[in-house]
XYZ file of C-alpha atoms in Angstrom:
311
model
C 7.961 112.325 11.050
C 11.514 113.581 10.552
C 12.987 113.977 7.110
C 15.984 111.812 6.219
C 18.763 111.554 3.669
C 19.164 108.544 1.380
C 22.829 108.434 0.339
C 23.532 105.710 -2.193
C 24.187 105.332 -5.920
C 20.820 103.526 -6.019
C 19.047 106.165 -3.874
C 16.203 106.553 -6.381
C 15.506 102.820 -6.293
C 15.537 102.866 -2.486
C 13.090 105.795 -2.462
C 10.763 103.946 -4.852
C 10.884 100.817 -2.697
C 10.181 102.789 0.503
C 7.166 104.393 -1.181
C 5.925 100.997 -2.315
C 6.279 99.511 1.173
C 4.647 102.403 3.013
C 1.995 103.263 0.444
C 2.967 106.917 0.667
C 5.446 109.215 -1.067
C 8.960 108.728 0.267
C 9.937 111.525 2.667
C 13.634 110.905 2.124
C 15.905 113.265 0.229
C 17.599 111.374 -2.586
C 21.381 111.787 -2.793
C 23.386 109.697 -5.226
C 26.757 110.931 -3.934
C 28.332 112.243 -0.761
C 28.808 115.652 -2.357
C 25.104 115.841 -3.168
C 24.241 114.843 0.404
C 26.283 117.736 1.812
C 24.615 120.148 -0.591
C 21.111 118.968 0.355
C 21.720 118.534 4.085
C 19.657 120.847 6.294
C 19.926 119.243 9.710
C 18.220 115.888 9.028
C 18.733 113.536 12.011
C 18.506 110.295 10.002
C 20.678 108.903 7.226
C 20.001 105.731 5.227
C 22.917 104.888 3.034
C 26.071 103.311 1.674
C 28.681 103.203 4.493
C 31.511 104.367 2.226
C 29.563 107.407 1.074
C 28.194 108.232 4.516
C 31.600 107.909 6.185
C 33.126 110.324 3.667
C 30.694 113.125 4.646
C 29.654 112.249 8.199
C 31.733 115.099 9.655
C 29.633 117.534 7.608
C 26.324 116.162 8.936
C 26.511 117.389 12.567
C 22.905 116.729 13.619
C 22.725 113.070 12.607
C 21.370 110.846 15.388
C 20.968 107.568 13.514
C 22.560 105.980 10.443
C 21.051 102.899 8.819
C 23.583 101.098 6.628
C 22.577 99.617 3.279
C 25.345 97.018 3.663
C 25.858 94.101 6.007
C 29.396 95.372 6.625
C 29.857 98.756 8.311
C 33.660 98.959 8.549
C 33.927 102.400 6.843
C 31.711 103.867 9.565
C 33.256 102.090 12.546
C 36.655 103.319 11.306
C 35.511 106.947 11.651
C 36.189 108.440 15.126
C 32.683 109.883 15.485
C 30.537 107.935 17.969
C 27.698 110.326 18.895
C 25.005 108.564 16.876
C 23.341 105.144 16.647
C 24.527 102.906 13.810
C 22.377 100.017 12.610
C 23.328 97.307 10.148
C 21.553 94.731 8.005
C 20.798 91.200 9.157
C 18.528 88.310 8.237
C 18.335 89.207 4.527
C 21.649 88.046 3.043
C 21.389 84.387 4.036
C 19.628 83.152 0.872
C 21.912 84.818 -1.726
C 25.062 84.027 0.284
C 24.068 80.373 0.629
C 23.314 80.158 -3.098
C 26.754 81.596 -3.905
C 28.599 79.273 -1.518
C 26.631 76.211 -2.596
C 27.155 77.019 -6.276
C 30.924 77.058 -5.884
C 31.001 73.975 -3.679
C 28.990 72.125 -6.326
C 31.210 73.492 -9.093
C 34.225 72.169 -7.194
C 32.694 68.723 -6.664
C 31.397 68.427 -10.224
C 34.680 69.747 -11.668
C 32.758 72.238 -13.777
C 35.711 74.492 -14.539
C 37.871 71.530 -15.565
C 35.099 70.169 -17.781
C 34.709 73.534 -19.494
C 38.441 73.673 -20.226
C 38.383 70.187 -21.718
C 35.273 71.002 -23.749
C 36.984 74.030 -25.295
C 39.866 71.723 -26.248
C 37.393 69.175 -27.761
C 38.730 66.718 -25.199
C 36.531 63.970 -23.740
C 36.879 64.224 -19.939
C 35.522 61.124 -18.162
C 36.928 61.923 -14.706
C 34.451 61.097 -11.924
C 32.644 63.896 -10.078
C 32.547 64.183 -6.321
C 29.537 64.814 -4.086
C 28.674 67.188 -1.257
C 26.899 64.383 0.580
C 28.884 63.456 3.686
C 31.436 66.242 3.245
C 32.418 68.404 6.218
C 31.623 72.117 6.022
C 33.143 74.471 8.596
C 31.732 78.002 8.739
C 33.641 80.804 10.429
C 30.845 82.923 11.874
C 27.547 81.558 13.168
C 25.327 84.617 12.686
C 22.344 84.798 10.372
C 24.414 84.333 7.190
C 26.545 81.482 8.516
C 23.500 79.740 9.969
C 21.610 79.942 6.670
C 24.574 78.512 4.779
C 24.740 75.640 7.264
C 21.031 74.841 6.918
C 21.297 74.688 3.129
C 24.418 72.514 3.405
C 22.519 70.085 5.617
C 19.940 69.679 2.855
C 22.794 68.291 0.735
C 23.726 65.856 3.504
C 26.834 67.719 4.636
C 28.240 67.666 8.167
C 28.360 71.203 9.589
C 30.580 72.844 12.186
C 30.320 76.480 13.205
C 33.130 78.511 14.724
C 32.410 81.509 16.930
C 34.043 83.341 19.820
C 32.424 81.456 22.672
C 31.318 78.104 21.290
C 27.694 78.976 22.090
C 25.440 76.400 20.462
C 22.886 77.042 17.735
C 20.595 74.485 16.128
C 21.697 75.502 12.612
C 24.918 73.478 12.997
C 25.718 69.908 13.947
C 28.309 71.300 16.340
C 29.735 74.659 17.432
C 33.314 75.172 18.560
C 35.041 78.239 20.011
C 37.617 79.951 17.828
C 40.484 78.776 20.048
C 39.694 75.202 18.959
C 39.515 76.038 15.263
C 42.853 74.442 14.338
C 41.736 71.112 15.811
C 38.622 71.139 13.625
C 40.377 72.082 10.378
C 42.206 68.767 10.009
C 39.148 67.009 8.573
C 37.314 69.906 6.892
C 36.403 69.683 3.199
C 35.053 73.234 2.851
C 36.027 76.205 4.987
C 33.724 79.205 4.543
C 34.365 82.613 6.131
C 31.407 84.922 6.789
C 33.115 87.076 9.416
C 33.113 90.881 9.796
C 36.326 92.904 9.782
C 37.456 93.265 13.401
C 40.736 93.045 15.287
C 39.734 89.541 16.427
C 39.132 88.260 12.888
C 42.262 89.792 11.379
C 44.490 87.153 9.732
C 42.481 84.318 11.293
C 43.028 82.133 8.227
C 46.816 82.382 8.188
C 49.588 80.004 7.104
C 49.157 77.863 10.235
C 45.404 77.518 9.741
C 45.769 76.715 6.049
C 48.413 74.107 6.829
C 45.904 72.286 9.034
C 43.443 71.847 6.158
C 43.606 68.655 4.068
C 45.017 69.001 0.541
C 41.541 68.279 -0.881
C 39.939 71.202 0.988
C 38.479 74.360 -0.548
C 38.329 77.810 1.093
C 35.540 80.310 0.326
C 35.500 83.874 1.674
C 32.241 85.856 1.526
C 32.921 87.870 4.692
C 35.735 90.401 4.798
C 39.189 90.229 3.248
C 41.130 90.813 6.487
C 40.244 87.283 7.598
C 42.678 85.569 5.222
C 46.388 86.048 4.625
C 46.534 86.343 0.830
C 50.222 85.441 0.566
C 49.730 82.265 2.592
C 46.646 81.344 0.554
C 48.458 81.822 -2.757
C 51.381 79.725 -1.552
C 49.068 76.897 -0.446
C 47.358 76.871 -3.850
C 50.602 77.047 -5.834
C 52.080 74.153 -3.853
C 48.880 72.070 -4.216
C 48.417 72.029 -0.454
C 44.872 73.279 -0.983
C 42.527 72.116 -3.744
C 40.843 75.427 -4.410
C 39.659 78.799 -3.152
C 36.937 81.310 -3.978
C 37.353 84.957 -2.985
C 34.604 87.556 -3.251
C 36.227 90.231 -1.052
C 39.602 91.961 -1.263
C 41.693 94.558 0.570
C 41.537 96.818 -2.500
C 38.470 96.787 -4.723
C 38.446 96.591 -7.674
C 41.305 94.138 -7.396
C 44.353 95.753 -9.071
C 45.219 94.303 -12.480
C 48.760 93.537 -11.316
C 47.650 91.549 -8.260
C 49.215 88.065 -8.175
C 45.844 86.704 -7.090
C 44.678 86.850 -10.737
C 47.264 84.286 -11.785
C 47.004 81.967 -8.790
C 46.019 78.413 -9.812
C 42.670 76.997 -8.676
C 41.537 80.397 -7.383
C 38.161 81.842 -8.432
C 37.742 85.621 -8.134
C 34.355 87.344 -8.040
C 33.748 91.081 -7.759
C 32.133 91.371 -4.302
C 28.818 90.119 -5.659
C 28.003 87.183 -3.371
C 25.062 89.110 -1.910
C 24.455 92.568 -3.408
C 22.395 95.082 -1.450
C 19.159 95.002 -3.420
C 16.650 97.722 -2.484
C 13.862 95.142 -2.250
C 15.825 93.364 0.505
C 17.288 96.356 2.329
C 14.471 98.923 2.283
C 12.169 96.860 4.565
C 14.831 96.925 7.293
C 15.020 100.718 7.098
C 11.225 101.107 7.020
C 10.842 99.014 10.174
C 13.656 100.799 11.980
C 12.360 104.210 10.881
C 8.982 103.359 12.405
C 10.763 102.363 15.602
C 12.819 105.569 15.568
C 9.708 107.728 15.189
C 7.962 105.840 18.009
C 11.085 106.011 20.207
C 11.399 102.240 20.331
C 14.721 100.324 20.361
C 16.190 99.943 16.891
C 17.040 96.565 15.404
C 20.574 95.485 14.494
C 22.445 98.152 16.461
C 26.188 97.979 15.793
C 28.721 98.158 18.618
C 31.411 100.576 17.444
C 34.192 98.871 19.388
C 32.964 95.402 18.484
C 32.586 96.306 14.814
C 29.271 94.511 14.206
């Protein structure tokens, strides 16, 4: 069985989890930085790692045949010109944490939790009525495993669910599916718009000023996909002018978000530090272990990424 590199800040934890799953010592070489990976590289054909780190040293790993990402997103690797290897991503593991994150902020919005906390700090009795998710309309941009899981959880709260994808191909996770060219027609009666999309040319600036203008003033936008999907300037303007009730952003063009970014001071905007669904070794390692078995047995790998497609 071929040796492989593990390139990630949490490489030791990944190695421990692989050993636990296989019942044997991990045969991977632990590298907690790209520099360390280059130093330890001796022709290994397999890399399991953080896309940012791997992309930074991929040119110095000439014999690599397969890279397994530890992230759902693989943009750093698809942005690199090299295409002479198989790239696999992560699917079917981020649905639960993503749905918990989205549901938590939808509930916080309905229950006015942030307002109530502000009034509590001011020792101010705040009797304003809460809302409810029941009967509200959730629209999810992206109907893959994450979007579908979010929709199923939303249905448990009695929400109406619409999924938006490229073709309008149906899936039983949603009440209805519409193609992206009909998105603006759907937005007029959406209460929550959630983006789970990857960063591609097709998703770039999808939630722009025109799309935001179609949303009702009571709507809330949540982005747990990639930052290219939304036009930040248009979003900030909508929030400042009270044309949108709220927004939650977990992803940004520059991370950490610069301290002088106007997003920090935008009203009714919640900022989280790209933590909607962290890559936990206990969730990610099983995907690598299964794909590594397939690689060794010369079987098709799961979750192969199309470089041009971007996912």
